[in-house]
Amino acid sequence: MTDLVEVYRALLVPRLIEERMLALLRQGRLSKWFSGIGQEAIAVGVALALEDDDWILPMHRNLGVFTARGVDLDELFRQILGRDNAFTHGRDRSFHFGTLHEHIVGMISHLGAMLPVADGLALAAQLRGEQRVAAAFTGDGATSEGDFHEALNLAAVWKLPVIFVVENNGWGMSTPTDEQYACADLADRGVGYGMPAEIVDGNDVLEMIVAVSRAAVRARRGEGPTLLECKTFRMRGHEEASGTDYVPEALVAEWAARDPIARFEAVLDLDPATREELKANLRADINERVKLALDAPAPSSTADAETAAVFAPCVLSHTKRAPQNTGSREVRYVDAITDALRTAMREDERVVLLGQDIAEYGGAFKATAGLVDEFGRARVRNTPIVESAAVGAALGLALDGFVPVVEMQFADFISCGFNQIVNNLAKTHYRWGAGVPVVIRAPVGGGMGAGPFHSQNPEAWFTHVAGIKVVAPATPADAKGLLLSAIDDGNPVLFCEHKLLYRSVTGEIADGWAAVPIGEARVTRSGGAATIVAYGAALQWAVDLDADVDVIDLRTLVPWDKETVIDSVRRTGRCLVVHEAPRTSGFGAEVAATIAEECFDALDAPVMRIGGLDTPIPFDPALEAIFSARDRLAPALENLLGY
């Protein structure tokens, strides 16, 4: 960028927009505003230094990224003012959105969460051999978050083309930096991650452009990430309602003298009259656009439309594939998982596997054994122990056209990536329409004497969260078929694989692409006395009963097949729901409540349900047997039939 007048204009636009927005806030016509006054040089400098197809992941004070990237101001103002026909259609506020056309991925409120996403976007470029860069913003306060550390570590290990831009404005809301970290400068942390780091004057736009350009050149050469600590100051409150009473007046005056626009004007060869004319023209354009946005209609919708927006339309690519089923064979459950992954990776080069020890070692349960030999380490990638960063990186990969499959070593460890799953993966499509084809494979369940931290069934944690599909196959055929469908679905899918079933259950699987539709239950056994609804390991418990009952394998929990269950219960008049997870607030409660509502007139007995005890899962096998619902199933059915 050599045209200094254009640099000046790029600095002015976000400042003048913000002045207009602050006026609207005082008038009660804008609900909230996070001021970036005094920090414009950082956002503008990053945007001007990078190429248009480089990714930028801004925060709530980075209006200059959107304006310098040429985002349509009319739509941007409608977004900021909460009007219809905007990026989020009223589903989220201010800069909580992305626009893939401009290669911008906006923030969520959970600080640090977008840094691993930048890793994934950079990995996508690396995998394609493209010399593209991802620049991710964070504040000084968020550098204490775990995602900051995981993202920097992952980027350094994989030599990803990422620029981590820390806006150190002196305060984390009201907490000064000397209460946030003990190192002299945040740039000092770079050496700990094996990456170069430098301190940049964040109020000097030209210095910003030079520093970012230097980091981008390094990244494009394949030399990995850079950490930039951009020293600046927050001239207004964290948000306008909080004020700045806690900030010393002398400090405000000191930084006001270093205002990035005033400093640039001092070196710009542009006479005052021309500068004022430029400002006046920009204000007039902004005011006219704001007026149009204020006159735009408020969002309107329906319950059906909002529900439909949660997931991307499921256009399965396998429906366009030629049939490949040339035979079948008997395999173990774990082998069916491996076969599904191999089939998908052969069919679709976008499928990439991420996880701990999944390459040469083959994963904790050997479900990925041999895949690295066929597909290489680029597509079968060992991660550090970074559950959150792995999921965040998967989101970045998905946004740029890949289909990542993340293996959790044990489902219990999914709690370390919980925020990325429920707040980033789950809400992205609903908020701004981007598809997120990510599969998270989670080895679940007990029965192996593994204790409280390696035996949990966490499916109910996620069935309550809109935006995640949850699948729990119980047979090898379903394990393969549902995994293929999950990979093809185009949405976040939690795929629950039961560890006990890996090597204890065998069955026929079809060769080739043999998908099983998500959302369809299967009647495993037919009978007339009652209906038993189960999934996962509990299915076999039900099948083993000597009773005249329908046994329905849900297979999918979100969405679950209500019609098949209701049809069966209306015919039998009795229903028992069973699962391995603890009974209280387990998914069986949702099934039981729906049956009670939909089939009340057909019931001959109350809907009953059993599950594990409301305790952690104990280590000792005898104690685990007490926890398990398995031995309580037959008495519960007898009670139901005798009602």
PDB file of C-alpha atoms in Angstrom, residues 346-507:
ATOM      1  CA  ARG A 346     -10.878 -42.368  -0.908  1.00  0.00           C
ATOM      2  CA  GLU A 347     -14.066 -40.784  -2.190  1.00  0.00           C
ATOM      3  CA  ASP A 348     -13.416 -37.220  -1.045  1.00  0.00           C
ATOM      4  CA  GLU A 349      -9.969 -35.667  -0.750  1.00  0.00           C
ATOM      5  CA  ARG A 350     -11.449 -32.902   1.419  1.00  0.00           C
ATOM      6  CA  VAL A 351     -11.806 -35.333   4.336  1.00  0.00           C
ATOM      7  CA  VAL A 352      -9.020 -34.732   6.873  1.00  0.00           C
ATOM      8  CA  LEU A 353      -8.550 -36.544  10.198  1.00  0.00           C
ATOM      9  CA  LEU A 354      -7.335 -34.749  13.333  1.00  0.00           C
ATOM     10  CA  GLY A 355      -6.644 -36.242  16.747  1.00  0.00           C
ATOM     11  CA  GLN A 356      -4.159 -37.378  19.329  1.00  0.00           C
ATOM     12  CA  ASP A 357      -1.983 -40.348  18.319  1.00  0.00           C
ATOM     13  CA  ILE A 358      -4.135 -41.152  15.290  1.00  0.00           C
ATOM     14  CA  ALA A 359      -1.361 -41.469  12.690  1.00  0.00           C
ATOM     15  CA  GLU A 360       1.219 -44.252  13.026  1.00  0.00           C
ATOM     16  CA  TYR A 361      -0.136 -45.333  16.414  1.00  0.00           C
ATOM     17  CA  GLY A 362      -3.650 -45.654  14.983  1.00  0.00           C
ATOM     18  CA  GLY A 363      -5.498 -43.927  17.824  1.00  0.00           C
ATOM     19  CA  ALA A 364      -6.151 -45.070  21.365  1.00  0.00           C
ATOM     20  CA  PHE A 365      -8.510 -47.796  20.079  1.00  0.00           C
ATOM     21  CA  LYS A 366      -6.788 -48.354  16.718  1.00  0.00           C
ATOM     22  CA  ALA A 367      -9.763 -47.061  14.751  1.00  0.00           C
ATOM     23  CA  THR A 368      -7.435 -45.138  12.420  1.00  0.00           C
ATOM     24  CA  ALA A 369      -4.843 -47.913  12.116  1.00  0.00           C
ATOM     25  CA  GLY A 370      -3.245 -48.039   8.676  1.00  0.00           C
ATOM     26  CA  LEU A 371      -4.880 -44.878   7.341  1.00  0.00           C
ATOM     27  CA  VAL A 372      -1.715 -42.802   7.483  1.00  0.00           C
ATOM     28  CA  ASP A 373       0.010 -45.345   5.247  1.00  0.00           C
ATOM     29  CA  GLU A 374      -2.550 -44.790   2.520  1.00  0.00           C
ATOM     30  CA  PHE A 375      -3.371 -41.101   2.921  1.00  0.00           C
ATOM     31  CA  GLY A 376      -0.256 -39.602   4.489  1.00  0.00           C
ATOM     32  CA  ARG A 377       0.343 -37.331   7.444  1.00  0.00           C
ATOM     33  CA  ALA A 378      -1.166 -34.305   5.728  1.00  0.00           C
ATOM     34  CA  ARG A 379      -4.621 -35.898   5.964  1.00  0.00           C
ATOM     35  CA  VAL A 380      -4.144 -38.069   9.059  1.00  0.00           C
ATOM     36  CA  ARG A 381      -2.785 -35.518  11.497  1.00  0.00           C
ATOM     37  CA  ASN A 382      -1.534 -36.063  15.009  1.00  0.00           C
ATOM     38  CA  THR A 383      -2.435 -33.082  17.149  1.00  0.00           C
ATOM     39  CA  PRO A 384      -0.858 -32.036  20.414  1.00  0.00           C
ATOM     40  CA  ILE A 385      -3.094 -32.554  23.448  1.00  0.00           C
ATOM     41  CA  VAL A 386      -5.333 -29.634  22.511  1.00  0.00           C
ATOM     42  CA  GLU A 387      -8.990 -30.670  22.374  1.00  0.00           C
ATOM     43  CA  SER A 388     -10.257 -27.103  22.097  1.00  0.00           C
ATOM     44  CA  ALA A 389      -7.762 -26.055  19.449  1.00  0.00           C
ATOM     45  CA  ALA A 390      -8.409 -29.246  17.474  1.00  0.00           C
ATOM     46  CA  VAL A 391     -12.133 -28.531  17.308  1.00  0.00           C
ATOM     47  CA  GLY A 392     -11.534 -24.842  16.553  1.00  0.00           C
ATOM     48  CA  ALA A 393      -9.105 -25.742  13.785  1.00  0.00           C
ATOM     49  CA  ALA A 394     -11.703 -28.141  12.384  1.00  0.00           C
ATOM     50  CA  LEU A 395     -14.133 -25.240  12.187  1.00  0.00           C
ATOM     51  CA  GLY A 396     -11.584 -23.216  10.239  1.00  0.00           C
ATOM     52  CA  LEU A 397     -10.954 -26.114   7.866  1.00  0.00           C
ATOM     53  CA  ALA A 398     -14.687 -26.539   7.340  1.00  0.00           C
ATOM     54  CA  LEU A 399     -15.223 -22.849   6.580  1.00  0.00           C
ATOM     55  CA  ASP A 400     -12.664 -23.124   3.799  1.00  0.00           C
ATOM     56  CA  GLY A 401     -14.112 -26.203   2.152  1.00  0.00           C
ATOM     57  CA  PHE A 402     -12.628 -29.201   3.987  1.00  0.00           C
ATOM     58  CA  VAL A 403     -14.509 -31.927   5.867  1.00  0.00           C
ATOM     59  CA  PRO A 404     -12.573 -32.540   9.093  1.00  0.00           C
ATOM     60  CA  VAL A 405     -13.139 -35.527  11.367  1.00  0.00           C
ATOM     61  CA  VAL A 406     -11.811 -34.986  14.890  1.00  0.00           C
ATOM     62  CA  GLU A 407     -11.131 -37.946  17.170  1.00  0.00           C
ATOM     63  CA  MET A 408     -11.481 -37.411  20.900  1.00  0.00           C
ATOM     64  CA  GLN A 409      -9.214 -39.937  22.567  1.00  0.00           C
ATOM     65  CA  PHE A 410     -12.035 -40.585  25.055  1.00  0.00           C
ATOM     66  CA  ALA A 411     -15.447 -38.935  25.033  1.00  0.00           C
ATOM     67  CA  ASP A 412     -14.768 -37.793  28.599  1.00  0.00           C
ATOM     68  CA  PHE A 413     -12.120 -35.379  27.291  1.00  0.00           C
ATOM     69  CA  ILE A 414     -14.647 -33.634  25.085  1.00  0.00           C
ATOM     70  CA  SER A 415     -15.316 -31.330  28.031  1.00  0.00           C
ATOM     71  CA  CYS A 416     -11.959 -29.675  27.245  1.00  0.00           C
ATOM     72  CA  GLY A 417     -13.376 -28.655  23.857  1.00  0.00           C
ATOM     73  CA  PHE A 418     -16.912 -27.947  25.050  1.00  0.00           C
ATOM     74  CA  ASN A 419     -16.970 -24.230  24.273  1.00  0.00           C
ATOM     75  CA  GLN A 420     -15.762 -24.709  20.707  1.00  0.00           C
ATOM     76  CA  ILE A 421     -18.455 -27.318  20.100  1.00  0.00           C
ATOM     77  CA  VAL A 422     -21.495 -25.683  21.668  1.00  0.00           C
ATOM     78  CA  ASN A 423     -20.739 -22.024  20.966  1.00  0.00           C
ATOM     79  CA  ASN A 424     -18.658 -22.035  17.804  1.00  0.00           C
ATOM     80  CA  LEU A 425     -19.551 -25.145  15.800  1.00  0.00           C
ATOM     81  CA  ALA A 426     -23.181 -25.337  16.852  1.00  0.00           C
ATOM     82  CA  LYS A 427     -24.147 -21.692  16.345  1.00  0.00           C
ATOM     83  CA  THR A 428     -22.252 -20.691  13.203  1.00  0.00           C
ATOM     84  CA  HIS A 429     -24.830 -21.668  10.608  1.00  0.00           C
ATOM     85  CA  TYR A 430     -27.751 -20.232  12.549  1.00  0.00           C
ATOM     86  CA  ARG A 431     -25.930 -16.944  13.117  1.00  0.00           C
ATOM     87  CA  TRP A 432     -24.570 -16.131   9.685  1.00  0.00           C
ATOM     88  CA  GLY A 433     -25.326 -19.018   7.362  1.00  0.00           C
ATOM     89  CA  ALA A 434     -21.945 -20.689   6.923  1.00  0.00           C
ATOM     90  CA  GLY A 435     -22.004 -24.464   6.630  1.00  0.00           C
ATOM     91  CA  VAL A 436     -19.872 -26.352   9.138  1.00  0.00           C
ATOM     92  CA  PRO A 437     -19.223 -29.957   8.026  1.00  0.00           C
ATOM     93  CA  VAL A 438     -17.345 -31.235  11.093  1.00  0.00           C
ATOM     94  CA  VAL A 439     -17.566 -34.716  12.637  1.00  0.00           C
ATOM     95  CA  ILE A 440     -16.379 -35.339  16.180  1.00  0.00           C
ATOM     96  CA  ARG A 441     -15.773 -39.001  16.916  1.00  0.00           C
ATOM     97  CA  ALA A 442     -16.164 -39.722  20.626  1.00  0.00           C
ATOM     98  CA  PRO A 443     -15.429 -43.162  22.161  1.00  0.00           C
ATOM     99  CA  VAL A 444     -18.096 -43.366  24.864  1.00  0.00           C
ATOM    100  CA  GLY A 445     -19.343 -45.683  27.560  1.00  0.00           C
ATOM    101  CA  GLY A 446     -18.511 -48.041  30.361  1.00  0.00           C
ATOM    102  CA  GLY A 447     -18.332 -51.753  30.918  1.00  0.00           C
ATOM    103  CA  MET A 448     -14.546 -51.815  30.766  1.00  0.00           C
ATOM    104  CA  GLY A 449     -13.585 -50.979  34.335  1.00  0.00           C
ATOM    105  CA  ALA A 450     -12.139 -47.647  33.244  1.00  0.00           C
ATOM    106  CA  GLY A 451     -13.499 -45.463  36.039  1.00  0.00           C
ATOM    107  CA  PRO A 452     -15.052 -41.996  36.276  1.00  0.00           C
ATOM    108  CA  PHE A 453     -12.923 -40.240  33.641  1.00  0.00           C
ATOM    109  CA  HIS A 454     -12.867 -42.814  30.846  1.00  0.00           C
ATOM    110  CA  SER A 455     -16.401 -44.264  30.892  1.00  0.00           C
ATOM    111  CA  GLN A 456     -18.905 -41.450  30.493  1.00  0.00           C
ATOM    112  CA  ASN A 457     -21.791 -41.153  28.063  1.00  0.00           C
ATOM    113  CA  PRO A 458     -21.984 -37.372  27.479  1.00  0.00           C
ATOM    114  CA  GLU A 459     -24.614 -37.380  24.737  1.00  0.00           C
ATOM    115  CA  ALA A 460     -27.183 -35.467  26.821  1.00  0.00           C
ATOM    116  CA  TRP A 461     -24.745 -32.579  27.222  1.00  0.00           C
ATOM    117  CA  PHE A 462     -25.095 -31.994  23.496  1.00  0.00           C
ATOM    118  CA  THR A 463     -28.653 -33.032  22.625  1.00  0.00           C
ATOM    119  CA  HIS A 464     -29.775 -29.873  24.454  1.00  0.00           C
ATOM    120  CA  VAL A 465     -27.669 -27.645  22.177  1.00  0.00           C
ATOM    121  CA  ALA A 466     -29.277 -26.514  18.933  1.00  0.00           C
ATOM    122  CA  GLY A 467     -26.960 -26.974  15.979  1.00  0.00           C
ATOM    123  CA  ILE A 468     -25.318 -30.331  16.717  1.00  0.00           C
ATOM    124  CA  LYS A 469     -26.511 -33.646  15.349  1.00  0.00           C
ATOM    125  CA  VAL A 470     -25.888 -36.594  17.673  1.00  0.00           C
ATOM    126  CA  VAL A 471     -25.475 -40.150  16.422  1.00  0.00           C
ATOM    127  CA  ALA A 472     -25.048 -43.344  18.505  1.00  0.00           C
ATOM    128  CA  PRO A 473     -24.728 -46.523  16.411  1.00  0.00           C
ATOM    129  CA  ALA A 474     -24.969 -49.945  18.041  1.00  0.00           C
ATOM    130  CA  THR A 475     -23.976 -52.285  15.187  1.00  0.00           C
ATOM    131  CA  PRO A 476     -21.077 -52.448  12.723  1.00  0.00           C
ATOM    132  CA  ALA A 477     -23.369 -51.772   9.758  1.00  0.00           C
ATOM    133  CA  ASP A 478     -24.744 -48.664  11.418  1.00  0.00           C
ATOM    134  CA  ALA A 479     -21.312 -47.597  12.642  1.00  0.00           C
ATOM    135  CA  LYS A 480     -20.067 -47.550   9.054  1.00  0.00           C
ATOM    136  CA  GLY A 481     -23.220 -46.272   7.415  1.00  0.00           C
ATOM    137  CA  LEU A 482     -23.953 -43.503   9.886  1.00  0.00           C
ATOM    138  CA  LEU A 483     -20.342 -42.331   9.929  1.00  0.00           C
ATOM    139  CA  LEU A 484     -20.425 -41.995   6.154  1.00  0.00           C
ATOM    140  CA  SER A 485     -23.636 -39.986   6.425  1.00  0.00           C
ATOM    141  CA  ALA A 486     -22.165 -37.830   9.189  1.00  0.00           C
ATOM    142  CA  ILE A 487     -19.166 -37.003   7.019  1.00  0.00           C
ATOM    143  CA  ASP A 488     -21.520 -36.162   4.162  1.00  0.00           C
ATOM    144  CA  ASP A 489     -24.065 -34.227   6.205  1.00  0.00           C
ATOM    145  CA  GLY A 490     -22.633 -30.719   5.984  1.00  0.00           C
ATOM    146  CA  ASN A 491     -23.277 -29.967   9.668  1.00  0.00           C
ATOM    147  CA  PRO A 492     -21.575 -30.562  13.028  1.00  0.00           C
ATOM    148  CA  VAL A 493     -22.128 -34.172  14.072  1.00  0.00           C
ATOM    149  CA  LEU A 494     -21.154 -35.759  17.383  1.00  0.00           C
ATOM    150  CA  PHE A 495     -20.537 -39.411  16.590  1.00  0.00           C
ATOM    151  CA  CYS A 496     -20.727 -41.579  19.734  1.00  0.00           C
ATOM    152  CA  GLU A 497     -18.815 -44.854  19.337  1.00  0.00           C
ATOM    153  CA  HIS A 498     -19.166 -47.252  22.236  1.00  0.00           C
ATOM    154  CA  LYS A 499     -15.789 -48.560  23.387  1.00  0.00           C
ATOM    155  CA  LEU A 500     -17.219 -51.835  24.701  1.00  0.00           C
ATOM    156  CA  LEU A 501     -18.686 -52.561  21.274  1.00  0.00           C
ATOM    157  CA  TYR A 502     -15.412 -51.986  19.401  1.00  0.00           C
ATOM    158  CA  ARG A 503     -14.250 -55.572  19.746  1.00  0.00           C
ATOM    159  CA  SER A 504     -17.190 -57.374  21.343  1.00  0.00           C
ATOM    160  CA  VAL A 505     -19.703 -56.931  18.509  1.00  0.00           C
ATOM    161  CA  THR A 506     -19.384 -58.200  14.954  1.00  0.00           C
ATOM    162  CA  GLY A 507     -21.710 -57.981  12.000  1.00  0.00           C
TER     163      GLY A 507
END
